[in-house]
Coordinates of C-alpha atoms and ligand atoms in Angstrom, one line a residue:
M223 CA 29.7 74.6 63.7
P224 CA 27.5 73.3 60.9
A225 CA 29.9 72.5 58.0
G226 CA 32.7 74.1 60.1
V227 CA 31.6 77.6 59.4
N228 CA 29.6 80.5 60.8
S229 CA 28.0 81.6 57.5
P230 CA 27.2 79.1 54.6
V231 CA 29.2 80.4 51.6
R232 CA 32.4 80.2 53.6
A233 CA 32.3 76.4 53.5
F234 CA 33.2 76.4 49.7
G235 CA 30.2 74.2 49.0
A236 CA 29.7 75.7 45.6
V237 CA 33.3 75.3 44.5
G238 CA 34.5 72.3 46.4
G239 CA 37.8 71.9 48.3
M240 CA 38.7 73.1 51.8
P241 CA 38.5 76.8 52.5
P242 CA 41.6 78.4 53.7
F243 CA 41.4 79.4 57.4
I244 CA 42.5 83.0 57.6
A245 CA 45.0 84.1 60.1
Q246 CA 45.5 87.7 59.2
A247 CA 45.0 90.3 56.6
R248 CA 46.6 93.6 55.6
G249 CA 45.7 95.9 52.7
S250 CA 44.7 93.9 49.7
H251 CA 46.2 90.6 51.0
I252 CA 45.0 87.9 53.3
I253 CA 47.2 85.2 54.8
D254 CA 45.9 81.8 55.8
A255 CA 46.9 79.7 58.8
D256 CA 49.5 77.8 56.7
G257 CA 51.2 81.1 55.7
N258 CA 49.8 81.2 52.1
D259 CA 49.3 84.8 50.9
Y260 CA 46.4 85.7 48.6
I261 CA 45.3 88.8 46.8
D262 CA 41.8 89.2 48.3
Y263 CA 38.7 90.0 46.3
V264 CA 36.2 89.0 49.0
G265 CA 37.1 91.9 51.3
S266 CA 35.0 90.4 54.1
W267 CA 32.1 90.4 51.5
G268 CA 32.3 94.1 51.1
P269 CA 33.4 96.0 54.1
A270 CA 37.1 96.2 53.4
I271 CA 36.9 99.0 50.8
V272 CA 40.0 100.8 52.2
G273 CA 41.9 97.5 52.6
H274 CA 42.3 95.3 55.6
A275 CA 43.6 96.7 58.9
H276 CA 43.9 100.2 57.7
P277 CA 46.1 102.0 60.3
E278 CA 43.6 104.9 60.7
V279 CA 40.7 102.5 61.3
I280 CA 42.8 100.4 63.7
R281 CA 43.8 103.5 65.6
A282 CA 40.2 104.7 65.9
V283 CA 39.1 101.2 67.1
Q284 CA 41.9 101.0 69.7
H285 CA 41.1 104.5 71.0
A286 CA 37.4 103.7 71.3
A287 CA 37.9 100.3 72.9
A288 CA 40.2 101.9 75.5
S289 CA 37.3 104.2 76.5
G290 CA 34.8 101.3 77.0
M291 CA 33.5 98.6 74.7
S292 CA 29.7 99.2 75.1
F293 CA 27.5 101.4 77.3
G294 CA 24.0 100.7 76.2
A295 CA 23.5 104.4 76.4
P296 CA 23.6 107.3 73.9
T297 CA 27.0 108.6 72.7
Q298 CA 28.3 111.7 70.9
S299 CA 30.1 109.5 68.4
E300 CA 26.9 107.8 67.2
V301 CA 25.4 111.3 66.6
L302 CA 28.4 112.3 64.5
F303 CA 28.2 109.0 62.6
A304 CA 24.5 109.6 61.9
E305 CA 25.2 113.1 60.7
M306 CA 27.9 111.7 58.3
L307 CA 25.3 109.3 56.8
V308 CA 22.5 111.8 56.6
A309 CA 24.9 114.2 54.7
R310 CA 25.6 111.5 52.2
Y311 CA 22.1 110.1 51.7
P312 CA 19.4 112.6 51.0
S313 CA 16.8 109.8 51.4
I314 CA 17.8 109.4 55.0
E315 CA 16.2 112.0 57.2
M316 CA 16.3 109.9 60.3
L317 CA 18.0 106.6 61.0
R318 CA 18.7 103.9 63.5
C319 CA 21.8 101.9 64.1
V320 CA 21.6 98.1 64.3
S321 CA 24.3 95.4 64.2
S322 CA 23.9 93.6 60.9
G323 CA 22.4 94.0 57.4
T324 CA 19.8 91.4 58.3
E325 CA 18.6 93.5 61.2
A326 CA 18.5 96.6 59.0
T327 CA 16.3 95.1 56.3
M328 CA 14.1 93.1 58.8
S329 CA 13.5 96.3 60.7
A330 CA 12.8 98.4 57.6
I331 CA 10.2 95.9 56.5
R332 CA 8.5 96.1 60.0
V333 CA 8.5 99.8 59.9
A334 CA 7.0 99.9 56.4
R335 CA 4.3 97.5 57.5
G336 CA 3.6 99.5 60.6
Y337 CA 3.5 102.7 58.6
T338 CA 1.3 101.5 55.8
K339 CA -0.8 99.1 58.0
R340 CA -0.4 96.6 55.1
D341 CA 1.2 93.1 55.2
F342 CA 2.4 92.2 51.7
I343 CA 6.0 93.0 50.7
V344 CA 7.6 92.6 47.2
K345 CA 11.1 91.4 46.6
F346 CA 13.0 90.4 43.5
E347 CA 14.2 86.9 42.6
G348 CA 17.9 86.5 43.4
C349 CA 18.1 89.6 45.6
Y350 CA 19.3 88.7 49.1
H351 CA 18.4 90.9 52.0
G352 CA 19.7 88.9 54.9
H353 CA 18.1 85.9 56.6
A354 CA 14.9 87.3 58.2
D355 CA 12.0 85.0 57.6
S356 CA 10.0 87.3 55.3
L357 CA 13.0 87.9 53.1
L358 CA 14.2 84.3 52.7
V359 CA 12.0 83.8 49.7
R360 CA 13.7 83.3 46.4
A361 CA 16.8 84.9 47.9
G362 CA 20.2 85.1 46.3
S363 CA 23.7 84.7 47.9
G364 CA 24.2 81.4 49.8
A365 CA 20.5 80.6 49.6
A366 CA 20.6 80.6 45.8
T367 CA 24.0 79.0 45.6
F368 CA 22.7 76.0 47.5
G369 CA 19.4 75.8 45.6
V370 CA 17.3 76.5 48.7
P371 CA 15.0 79.2 47.4
D372 CA 12.9 78.9 50.5
S373 CA 14.5 78.0 53.8
A374 CA 13.1 75.3 55.9
G375 CA 11.7 76.8 59.1
V376 CA 10.0 79.8 57.4
P377 CA 6.3 79.4 58.0
A378 CA 4.3 79.2 54.7
Q379 CA 1.8 81.7 56.0
L380 CA 4.6 84.2 56.4
A381 CA 6.3 83.5 53.1
Q382 CA 2.9 84.0 51.4
L383 CA 3.1 87.6 52.3
T384 CA 6.3 88.0 50.3
L385 CA 5.5 88.5 46.6
T386 CA 8.5 87.9 44.2
L387 CA 9.1 89.3 40.8
P388 CA 11.9 88.9 38.3
Y389 CA 14.7 91.6 38.7
N390 CA 14.7 94.2 35.9
D391 CA 11.2 93.3 34.7
L392 CA 9.2 96.5 34.5
D393 CA 6.1 94.9 33.0
A394 CA 5.9 92.4 35.9
L395 CA 6.2 95.2 38.3
S396 CA 3.5 97.2 36.6
A397 CA 1.1 94.3 36.4
L398 CA 1.6 93.5 40.1
F399 CA 0.9 97.1 41.1
D400 CA -2.1 97.3 38.8
S401 CA -3.7 94.3 40.5
R402 CA -2.5 94.5 44.1
G403 CA -0.9 97.9 44.6
H404 CA -3.3 98.8 47.5
D405 CA -2.1 95.7 49.5
I406 CA 1.6 96.3 49.2
A407 CA 3.5 97.7 52.2
A408 CA 6.9 97.8 50.7
V409 CA 9.1 96.9 47.7
I410 CA 12.7 96.1 48.7
V411 CA 15.4 95.9 46.1
E412 CA 19.2 95.8 45.7
P413 CA 19.6 98.8 43.5
V414 CA 22.6 97.1 41.9
C415 CA 22.3 93.4 42.6
G416 CA 25.4 91.7 44.0
N417 CA 23.8 88.6 45.4
M418 CA 23.2 86.7 42.2
G419 CA 26.5 88.0 40.8
C420 CA 26.8 91.6 39.8
I421 CA 23.7 92.7 37.9
P422 CA 23.1 96.4 37.3
P423 CA 19.5 97.6 37.0
K424 CA 18.0 98.4 33.5
P425 CA 17.3 102.1 32.8
G426 CA 14.1 103.1 34.5
F427 CA 13.7 100.0 36.6
L428 CA 14.5 101.6 40.0
A429 CA 12.7 104.9 39.2
A430 CA 9.6 102.8 38.4
I431 CA 9.8 101.1 41.7
I432 CA 9.9 104.4 43.5
D433 CA 7.1 105.9 41.4
R434 CA 4.7 102.9 41.7
C435 CA 5.3 102.8 45.5
R436 CA 4.5 106.5 45.8
Q437 CA 1.3 106.2 43.7
S438 CA 0.0 103.3 45.7
G439 CA 1.1 104.4 49.2
A440 CA 3.7 101.7 49.5
V441 CA 7.3 102.3 50.8
S442 CA 10.2 101.8 48.5
I443 CA 13.3 100.4 50.3
F444 CA 16.7 100.4 48.7
D445 CA 18.8 97.7 50.3
E446 CA 22.3 99.3 49.9
V447 CA 24.0 97.1 52.4
M448 CA 26.4 96.1 49.7
T449 CA 26.3 99.1 47.4
G450 CA 26.2 101.8 50.0
C451 CA 29.4 103.9 50.1
R452 CA 30.8 101.5 47.5
L453 CA 29.4 102.8 44.3
G454 CA 30.1 106.3 45.5
P455 CA 29.7 108.2 48.8
G456 CA 25.9 108.2 48.4
G457 CA 25.7 104.6 47.1
A458 CA 23.8 103.5 44.0
Q459 CA 21.0 106.1 44.7
G460 CA 23.6 108.9 44.8
Q461 CA 25.1 107.7 41.5
M462 CA 21.7 107.5 39.9
G463 CA 20.1 110.6 41.5
L464 CA 17.2 108.6 43.0
V465 CA 15.6 109.1 46.4
P466 CA 13.8 106.0 47.8
D467 CA 11.6 106.2 50.9
M468 CA 13.9 104.1 53.0
T469 CA 17.5 102.9 52.8
C470 CA 19.4 100.1 54.5
L471 CA 23.2 100.3 54.9
G472 CA 25.7 97.9 56.3
K473 CA 29.1 96.4 55.6
I474 CA 31.4 99.4 54.7
I475 CA 29.7 101.8 57.2
G476 CA 31.0 99.6 60.0
G477 CA 34.5 99.4 58.7
G478 CA 34.7 95.7 59.4
L479 CA 32.8 95.6 62.7
P480 CA 29.1 94.7 63.1
L481 CA 27.2 97.9 62.3
A482 CA 24.3 98.7 59.9
V483 CA 21.6 101.2 59.7
Y484 CA 18.1 101.6 58.4
G485 CA 16.6 105.0 57.8
G486 CA 14.5 107.1 55.5
R487 CA 11.7 109.7 55.4
R488 CA 11.1 111.4 58.7
D489 CA 7.3 110.6 58.8
I490 CA 8.1 106.9 58.2
M491 CA 11.0 106.7 60.8
Q492 CA 8.8 108.5 63.4
Q493 CA 7.0 105.2 63.6
V494 CA 9.9 103.6 65.4
A495 CA 9.8 103.2 69.2
P496 CA 9.9 105.1 71.5
L497 CA 8.5 107.8 69.2
G498 CA 6.0 105.5 67.5
P499 CA 4.4 102.1 67.8
V500 CA 6.9 99.9 65.8
Y501 CA 9.2 98.2 68.2
Q502 CA 12.9 97.6 67.4
A503 CA 15.9 97.6 69.8
G504 CA 19.4 96.2 70.4
T505 CA 21.8 95.8 73.3
L506 CA 24.8 96.5 71.1
S507 CA 23.2 98.9 68.6
G508 CA 25.4 101.9 67.9
N509 CA 28.3 100.1 69.6
P510 CA 31.0 102.7 70.2
V511 CA 33.9 100.6 68.8
A512 CA 32.0 99.7 65.7
V513 CA 30.9 103.4 65.3
A514 CA 34.5 104.5 65.6
A515 CA 35.6 102.1 62.8
G516 CA 32.7 103.4 60.7
I517 CA 33.6 107.0 61.2
A518 CA 37.2 106.3 60.4
T519 CA 36.3 104.4 57.2
L520 CA 33.8 107.0 56.0
T521 CA 36.4 109.7 56.6
L522 CA 38.9 107.9 54.4
L523 CA 36.5 107.6 51.5
D524 CA 37.2 110.8 49.6
D525 CA 37.0 111.5 45.9
G526 CA 40.5 110.2 45.3
V527 CA 39.6 106.8 46.7
Y528 CA 36.6 106.5 44.4
A529 CA 38.7 107.5 41.4
R530 CA 41.3 105.0 42.3
L531 CA 38.7 102.2 42.8
S532 CA 37.2 103.1 39.4
D533 CA 40.6 102.9 37.7
L534 CA 41.6 99.6 39.3
S535 CA 38.2 98.0 38.6
T536 CA 38.2 99.2 35.0
T537 CA 41.6 97.7 34.4
L538 CA 40.6 94.5 36.1
Q539 CA 37.4 94.2 34.0
F540 CA 39.3 95.0 30.8
G541 CA 42.0 92.5 31.6
L542 CA 39.5 89.7 32.4
E543 CA 37.6 90.5 29.1
Q544 CA 40.9 90.2 27.1
A545 CA 41.7 86.9 28.8
I546 CA 38.2 85.6 28.0
A547 CA 38.7 86.6 24.4
K548 CA 42.1 85.0 24.2
V549 CA 41.0 81.7 25.7
R550 CA 37.7 81.9 23.6
I551 CA 35.5 80.7 26.4
P552 CA 31.9 81.8 26.7
A553 CA 31.9 84.2 29.6
V554 CA 31.0 87.8 30.4
V555 CA 32.3 90.3 33.0
Q556 CA 29.7 92.5 34.6
R557 CA 30.7 95.4 36.7
A558 CA 29.3 98.3 38.7
G559 CA 31.9 100.5 40.2
S560 CA 34.2 98.3 42.3
M561 CA 32.0 95.2 42.3
L562 CA 32.2 92.7 39.5
T563 CA 31.3 89.1 38.5
L564 CA 32.8 86.9 35.8
F565 CA 29.8 84.8 34.6
F566 CA 30.4 81.6 32.7
N567 CA 27.5 82.6 30.5
P568 CA 27.6 83.4 26.8
E569 CA 25.3 86.4 27.2
R570 CA 24.8 89.4 29.5
V571 CA 22.9 88.5 32.6
D572 CA 20.0 90.6 33.7
D573 CA 18.0 88.4 36.1
Y574 CA 18.1 85.4 38.3
T575 CA 16.9 82.9 35.6
H576 CA 19.9 83.8 33.5
A577 CA 22.4 84.0 36.3
A578 CA 21.4 80.5 37.4
Q579 CA 22.1 79.2 33.9
S580 CA 25.8 80.1 34.3
N581 CA 28.1 77.2 34.1
R582 CA 28.9 76.6 37.8
E583 CA 31.2 73.6 37.1
R584 CA 33.4 75.9 35.1
F585 CA 33.2 78.6 37.8
A586 CA 34.4 76.0 40.4
R587 CA 37.5 75.2 38.3
F588 CA 38.2 78.9 37.6
H589 CA 38.0 79.6 41.4
G590 CA 40.3 76.7 42.2
G591 CA 42.7 77.9 39.5
L592 CA 42.8 81.3 41.0
L593 CA 43.2 80.1 44.5
E594 CA 46.2 77.9 43.4
R595 CA 47.8 81.0 42.0
G596 CA 47.3 83.2 45.0
V597 CA 44.0 84.9 44.2
Y598 CA 41.1 84.6 46.7
W599 CA 38.0 85.1 44.6
P600 CA 34.5 84.8 46.1
P601 CA 33.7 81.1 46.2
S602 CA 30.5 81.1 44.3
Q603 CA 29.3 82.0 40.7
L604 CA 26.5 84.0 42.3
E605 CA 28.5 86.5 44.2
A606 CA 30.3 89.7 43.4
A607 CA 34.1 90.3 43.8
F608 CA 35.2 93.5 45.5
V609 CA 38.1 95.7 44.6
S610 CA 39.6 97.8 47.4
A611 CA 41.5 101.0 47.3
A612 CA 44.5 99.1 48.8
H613 CA 44.8 96.9 45.7
S614 CA 48.0 97.8 43.8
D615 CA 48.5 98.0 40.1
E616 CA 50.7 95.0 40.5
D617 CA 47.9 93.1 42.3
I618 CA 45.6 93.7 39.4
A619 CA 48.2 92.7 36.8
R620 CA 49.0 89.5 38.7
T621 CA 45.3 88.7 39.0
I622 CA 44.7 89.1 35.3
L623 CA 47.6 86.7 34.5
A624 CA 46.3 84.2 37.1
A625 CA 42.8 84.5 35.6
E626 CA 44.1 83.9 32.1
A627 CA 45.9 80.8 33.3
A628 CA 42.8 79.6 35.3
L629 CA 40.6 80.2 32.2
L630 CA 43.0 78.1 30.1
D631 CA 42.6 75.3 32.7
V632 CA 38.8 75.6 32.5
A633 CA 38.8 75.5 28.7
S634 CA 41.2 72.5 28.4
Ligands
PMP1485 N1 21.4 93.0 52.1 C1 22.4 92.8 51.2 C2 22.2 93.5 49.9 C3 23.5 92.0 51.5 O1 24.4 91.8 50.5 C4 23.6 91.4 52.7 C5 24.8 90.5 53.1 N2 25.5 90.0 52.1 C6 22.6 91.6 53.7 C7 21.5 92.4 53.3 C8 22.7 91.0 55.0 O2 23.7 91.6 55.8 P1 24.3 90.8 57.0 O3 25.1 89.6 56.4 O4 25.2 91.8 57.6 O5 23.2 90.4 57.9

């Protein structure tokens, strides 16, 4: 395996050292192959919102698996799953299940291009939407971490069809739509960015994307693969009362198994085969075991869970901010719901340019200091940490103490 891993950030390239190999996980804790126990803030990069190996999710998975792992045919459970999502996301009138966030965004782009009969798409610098060719242009997450804004192997002719703008820059958005609005098939955005660290949108930014798309006949796509069902049952759009044309979901909705969806306005989704001319398919799409994990997870996510997540995350943010103040190190904590990032940056971060100016050497030492003290934090400055409903008050208190000690190491 290249660098010994199956996804780049896992190799710890941005922080150095050897990544722990994980043997098992339960609740808020993961245990490595050497028996070391960590409080986990990676949460499988988002899915583990109710904690690892939740008994009800495990029961649902075992039950589904015993009835057959995959049929390649329609099931009742995928209909129930779709209904659960449609009830939570008013923007989704029709949807299709796929197996990863990458497939969801890639397919949404294809549908938007087919629907509009236009080729150009717009994305924002530092937003990561998976590794489809058109979207690996000025992407965040591992791509940004490793300084590879454009991946080798992406044809220049294709990348030219992806126009990029700074996140949170309303003027740049307006200028682009004024000059080229009639060429644009879609604008895709992380409504709260997590892939250059946690960066919430400025007031009016997302509404402007939806409005400008509507005026010019382009399709607005909210990539809620990370934020969906995390910032609330209806994701970022639900929290903010916004209705984009299309939405992508992943991570949480599969409860830790490979499952994602793309969906949106009925007239747009009717373009998808076999109803319409846009082809998209998958052998394991809507896989019954993944769908069972998704239904069980969505069922667990009631108001109490979101209230608990909010309390825990607020306490963590506050504790980290106090530690930063005590140690007197230039750093800020940015949070949206239960996702947060500690940026080694003297000022608030609103876009990729500023996120990239954060002190990554300090972050690497902070990360190592946390790991030593039993806290598994995302191994890159440009990622968000995730709190789960399984974290205990004691986990959070221990994390704050560990962070203060790690910050002292960094400052010394
Ligand atoms: N979109 C966003 C916002 C993501 O955070 C990710 C993954 N981190 C993806 C898309 C891609 O999802 P996957 O890794 O499941 O392909």
